[in-house]
Coordinates of C-alpha atoms in Angstrom, one line a residue:
X1 CA -112.0 31.6 -331.2
X2 CA -112.5 35.4 -332.0
X3 CA -109.7 38.1 -331.6
X4 CA -111.3 38.9 -328.1
X5 CA -111.3 35.8 -327.0
X6 CA -108.2 35.0 -328.1
X7 CA -106.6 37.9 -326.7
X8 CA -108.4 37.3 -323.2
X9 CA -106.6 33.4 -323.0
X10 CA -102.9 34.7 -323.4
X11 CA -104.2 37.7 -321.1
X12 CA -104.6 35.1 -318.5
X13 CA -102.2 32.8 -319.4
X14 CA -99.7 35.9 -319.0
X15 CA -101.2 36.5 -315.5
X16 CA -100.2 32.8 -314.4
X17 CA -97.2 32.6 -315.4
X18 CA -96.4 36.1 -313.9
X19 CA -97.7 34.7 -310.6
X20 CA -95.2 31.8 -311.0
X21 CA -91.8 32.1 -309.3
X22 CA -88.9 31.1 -310.5
X23 CA -90.3 28.9 -313.2
X24 CA -88.7 28.8 -316.5
X25 CA -91.7 28.5 -319.2
X26 CA -92.0 25.6 -321.6
X27 CA -92.9 26.0 -325.3
X28 CA -95.8 28.0 -325.8
X29 CA -98.7 25.5 -326.5
X30 CA -101.2 26.0 -329.5
X31 CA -103.7 28.6 -327.7
X32 CA -100.7 30.7 -326.5
X33 CA -99.0 30.6 -330.1
X34 CA -102.2 31.5 -331.4
X35 CA -102.9 34.7 -329.1
X36 CA -99.4 36.1 -330.2
X37 CA -99.9 35.5 -333.9
X38 CA -103.4 37.1 -333.0
X39 CA -101.6 39.9 -331.1
X40 CA -99.0 40.2 -334.1
X41 CA -101.8 40.8 -336.5
X42 CA -103.5 43.4 -334.4
X43 CA -100.4 45.0 -333.8
X44 CA -101.3 45.0 -330.1
X45 CA -98.8 43.8 -327.5
X46 CA -98.7 40.5 -326.3
X47 CA -97.9 39.4 -322.2
X48 CA -94.2 38.6 -321.6
X49 CA -93.8 34.9 -321.5
X50 CA -90.9 33.6 -318.6
X51 CA -87.0 32.9 -320.3
X52 CA -87.4 30.2 -322.5
X53 CA -84.6 27.6 -323.1
X54 CA -83.0 27.3 -326.4
X55 CA -85.6 24.4 -327.7
X56 CA -88.6 26.0 -325.9
X57 CA -87.5 29.3 -328.3
X58 CA -87.4 27.0 -331.2
X59 CA -90.5 25.4 -330.7
X60 CA -92.6 27.8 -330.1
X61 CA -90.8 29.5 -333.4
X62 CA -92.0 26.8 -335.4
X63 CA -95.5 27.2 -334.0
X64 CA -95.4 30.9 -334.3
X65 CA -94.3 30.6 -338.4
X66 CA -96.9 28.1 -339.4
X67 CA -99.5 30.5 -338.2
X68 CA -97.9 33.7 -339.6
X69 CA -97.7 31.7 -343.0
X70 CA -101.2 31.5 -343.1
X71 CA -101.5 35.2 -343.2
X72 CA -98.5 36.2 -344.9
X73 CA -97.7 33.2 -347.7
X74 CA -94.0 32.4 -349.1
X75 CA -91.0 33.0 -347.4
X76 CA -88.3 34.6 -349.4
X77 CA -85.6 34.5 -347.1
X78 CA -84.4 34.3 -343.3
X79 CA -82.7 36.8 -340.8
X80 CA -80.4 36.1 -338.2
X81 CA -80.8 38.4 -335.7
X82 CA -78.5 39.1 -332.0
X83 CA -75.6 39.1 -334.6
X84 CA -74.0 42.2 -333.3
X85 CA -72.4 41.6 -329.0
X86 CA -74.0 45.1 -328.1
X87 CA -77.4 43.6 -329.0
X88 CA -77.0 40.2 -327.7
X89 CA -76.2 41.7 -323.9
X90 CA -79.2 43.6 -324.1
X91 CA -81.0 40.5 -324.7
X92 CA -78.8 38.5 -322.1
X93 CA -77.2 36.1 -324.6
X94 CA -73.9 35.3 -326.4
X95 CA -75.3 34.0 -329.5
X96 CA -77.0 34.6 -332.7
X97 CA -80.9 33.7 -333.2
X98 CA -82.7 33.3 -336.9
X99 CA -86.2 34.3 -338.0
X100 CA -88.1 34.1 -341.6
X101 CA -88.5 36.9 -344.2
X102 CA -92.6 36.9 -345.8
X103 CA -93.5 38.1 -348.9
X104 CA -94.2 41.8 -348.4
X105 CA -92.2 42.3 -345.3
X106 CA -89.0 43.9 -347.8
X107 CA -90.5 47.5 -349.4
X108 CA -88.5 49.6 -351.7
X109 CA -86.1 52.3 -350.8
X110 CA -88.0 55.5 -350.0
X111 CA -91.1 53.7 -348.5
X112 CA -93.0 55.7 -346.0
X113 CA -95.1 53.7 -342.9
X114 CA -96.8 54.6 -339.5
X115 CA -94.2 55.2 -337.1
X116 CA -97.0 52.6 -335.6
X117 CA -96.4 49.8 -337.5
X118 CA -96.1 47.2 -335.1
X119 CA -97.0 46.3 -331.4
X120 CA -93.6 47.3 -330.3
X121 CA -92.1 49.1 -333.8
X122 CA -88.0 49.9 -334.0
X123 CA -85.3 50.4 -336.6
X124 CA -82.3 49.7 -337.1
X125 CA -79.3 49.6 -340.0
X126 CA -78.9 46.2 -341.5
X127 CA -77.7 44.4 -344.8
X128 CA -79.4 42.3 -347.0
X129 CA -77.4 39.8 -349.1
X130 CA -79.3 37.6 -352.1
X131 CA -78.0 33.9 -352.5
X132 CA -76.6 33.0 -356.0
X133 CA -76.2 29.0 -355.3
X134 CA -77.5 26.7 -352.9
X135 CA -73.6 25.7 -352.0
X136 CA -73.8 28.8 -350.1
X137 CA -75.1 26.6 -347.2
X138 CA -71.7 25.0 -347.5
X139 CA -69.4 28.2 -347.0
X140 CA -67.5 28.8 -344.1
X141 CA -65.7 31.8 -344.6
X142 CA -67.2 35.3 -345.5
X143 CA -64.6 34.4 -349.0
X144 CA -66.8 31.2 -349.4
X145 CA -70.0 33.3 -349.2
X146 CA -69.3 35.8 -351.5
X147 CA -68.9 33.3 -354.1
X148 CA -72.4 31.9 -353.9
X149 CA -73.9 35.8 -353.3
X150 CA -74.5 37.9 -356.2
X151 CA -76.0 40.7 -354.7
X152 CA -75.4 43.3 -351.0
X153 CA -78.3 45.4 -350.4
X154 CA -78.2 48.7 -348.3
X155 CA -81.3 47.5 -345.9
X156 CA -83.2 49.3 -342.6
X157 CA -85.1 46.6 -341.0
X158 CA -88.3 47.7 -339.3
X159 CA -88.3 44.9 -336.6
X160 CA -91.3 44.3 -333.9
X161 CA -90.8 43.0 -331.0
X162 CA -94.4 42.3 -330.3
X163 CA -94.4 41.9 -326.0
X164 CA -95.2 44.3 -323.6
X165 CA -91.8 44.4 -322.4
X166 CA -89.1 43.7 -324.7
X167 CA -86.4 44.0 -322.5
X168 CA -87.5 41.3 -320.3
X169 CA -86.4 38.7 -323.0
X170 CA -84.0 36.5 -323.4
X171 CA -82.4 35.6 -326.6
X172 CA -84.8 32.1 -326.8
X173 CA -87.5 34.8 -326.7
X174 CA -86.4 36.9 -329.3
X175 CA -86.3 33.3 -332.0
X176 CA -89.6 32.5 -330.4
X177 CA -91.1 35.8 -332.0
X178 CA -89.5 34.9 -335.4
X179 CA -86.8 37.6 -334.3
X180 CA -89.4 40.1 -334.5
X181 CA -89.9 40.3 -338.5
X182 CA -92.6 42.8 -339.5
X183 CA -91.0 44.9 -342.1
X184 CA -87.7 46.9 -344.1
X185 CA -86.4 48.6 -346.6
X186 CA -83.9 48.0 -349.0
X187 CA -82.0 50.1 -351.0
X188 CA -80.1 49.9 -354.6
X189 CA -78.4 46.5 -355.0
X190 CA -74.4 46.6 -355.4
X191 CA -73.5 43.2 -357.1
X192 CA -70.9 41.1 -356.3
X193 CA -68.2 41.6 -358.9
X194 CA -66.9 38.8 -360.9
X195 CA -63.1 39.0 -360.3
X196 CA -60.9 37.6 -357.4
X197 CA -59.6 40.7 -356.7
X198 CA -62.7 43.0 -357.0
X199 CA -64.3 40.5 -354.3
X200 CA -61.4 40.9 -351.9
X201 CA -61.6 44.6 -352.3
X202 CA -65.5 44.4 -351.5
X203 CA -64.5 41.7 -348.4
X204 CA -62.3 44.2 -346.8
X205 CA -65.0 47.4 -347.8
X206 CA -67.5 44.9 -345.6
X207 CA -65.3 44.5 -342.8
X208 CA -64.5 48.1 -342.6
X209 CA -67.3 50.0 -343.7
X210 CA -68.8 52.3 -341.4
X211 CA -73.1 52.4 -341.3
X212 CA -74.5 55.5 -340.0
X213 CA -78.2 56.3 -339.5
X214 CA -79.0 59.9 -339.8
X215 CA -82.5 61.8 -339.4
X216 CA -84.0 64.7 -341.6
X217 CA -81.2 67.2 -340.7
X218 CA -78.7 65.2 -341.2
X219 CA -77.9 64.5 -337.7
X220 CA -76.3 61.4 -336.4
X221 CA -78.8 59.2 -335.0
X222 CA -76.6 55.7 -335.0
X223 CA -73.8 53.9 -336.1
X224 CA -71.6 51.0 -336.1
X225 CA -68.8 49.1 -338.1
X226 CA -68.8 46.5 -340.5
X227 CA -67.2 43.8 -338.2
X228 CA -69.5 44.6 -335.4
X229 CA -71.3 41.3 -336.8
X230 CA -69.5 38.3 -336.1
X231 CA -66.3 40.2 -337.0
X232 CA -67.5 40.5 -340.3
X233 CA -70.8 40.6 -341.8
X234 CA -70.7 37.5 -344.2
X235 CA -70.1 35.7 -341.2
X236 CA -73.7 35.5 -340.4
X237 CA -74.6 33.7 -343.9
X238 CA -72.1 31.2 -342.6
X239 CA -73.9 31.1 -339.0
X240 CA -78.0 31.1 -340.3
X241 CA -76.8 28.5 -343.2
X242 CA -75.4 26.1 -340.1
X243 CA -78.3 26.8 -337.7
X244 CA -81.2 26.2 -340.3
X245 CA -79.5 23.1 -341.6
X246 CA -80.0 21.7 -338.2
X247 CA -83.9 22.1 -338.6
X248 CA -83.7 20.8 -342.6
X249 CA -83.9 24.3 -343.8
X250 CA -81.0 25.0 -346.5
X251 CA -80.6 28.6 -348.2
X252 CA -81.6 28.5 -352.0
X253 CA -81.5 31.0 -354.9
X254 CA -83.2 33.6 -354.8
X255 CA -83.6 33.9 -351.0
X256 CA -82.6 37.0 -348.8
X257 CA -80.6 36.6 -345.6
X258 CA -80.7 39.8 -343.3
X259 CA -77.8 39.9 -341.9
X260 CA -78.6 41.5 -338.2
X261 CA -77.9 45.0 -336.8
X262 CA -75.1 47.3 -337.3
X263 CA -76.7 49.9 -334.8
X264 CA -78.8 50.2 -331.5
X265 CA -82.4 49.2 -331.8
X266 CA -84.7 52.8 -332.1
X267 CA -87.9 53.9 -331.5
X268 CA -89.5 55.7 -334.9
X269 CA -91.3 58.9 -334.4
X270 CA -94.0 60.5 -336.9
X271 CA -92.3 63.0 -339.2
X272 CA -88.8 61.4 -338.8
X273 CA -86.8 60.4 -342.0
X274 CA -84.3 57.9 -341.5
X275 CA -81.4 57.4 -344.1
X276 CA -78.7 54.9 -343.8
X277 CA -75.6 55.1 -345.5
X278 CA -72.7 52.6 -345.5
X279 CA -69.2 54.7 -346.0
X280 CA -66.4 52.8 -347.1
X281 CA -68.6 50.3 -349.3
X282 CA -67.8 50.9 -353.2
X283 CA -71.3 51.1 -355.3
X284 CA -73.7 51.4 -351.7
X285 CA -76.0 54.4 -352.3
X286 CA -78.0 55.7 -349.0
X287 CA -81.6 53.9 -348.2
X288 CA -84.3 55.9 -346.4
X289 CA -87.7 55.4 -345.0
X290 CA -89.9 57.5 -343.5
X291 CA -92.4 57.4 -341.0
X292 CA -95.7 59.1 -341.0

């Protein structure tokens, strides 16, 4: 099927479901998932689909990810999304969702990218951690998570919500599009300390830190606190490990985990430089992305 034919299929399907009243969508079929992947590759907005159940969102995500893997290759980690209550509210849900991070999605600090890097491009203040031990899959508290990761990494995520009207997505719909994973910019890692006392201080700092996004002139664009993510940002690792295990996936040494948004999702524009700072987190250096 050509690109033109595939886009036509999804457009016709989108018109059909739009005409339906009160019906909840099922898992996207193979043709619909294929068309969604073609829109992702072309960076063109896909027609919205009706609200999905959690089961159908997971089914669609599996199909979509199988197609992304043929283009993007190796999975390098996972992202927890909708971990911030304010972002959950935006998508009419009360629980997080997860997606996969592929090779090439995580770029170094100072990365320059087109403002139109996706179909529905956005940016947000985020954070990565790197898994040290598969024992992290059994962690139930932030302190236990900290024992099994070796890096905390400042991160500006650059998600792409793909569809024509992102506010119409529900939580399962966000899961279906792989939580909008497209790109992100990682800063200088902060090593997890070895001694218990230093770890307790790091745990406290992660909860209390203020994360700020500023522009070229140092003007504040958005901000949030560490505790905005599930009460403590490392709770996102607890949540995603448990969610992945339900689908027979386990976190492995070297995997990256994106913890979610400390800030609102904001639209980029050409000429904008965005810097994320982590005030109160010892050793954390600012990370920057440039839009052209």
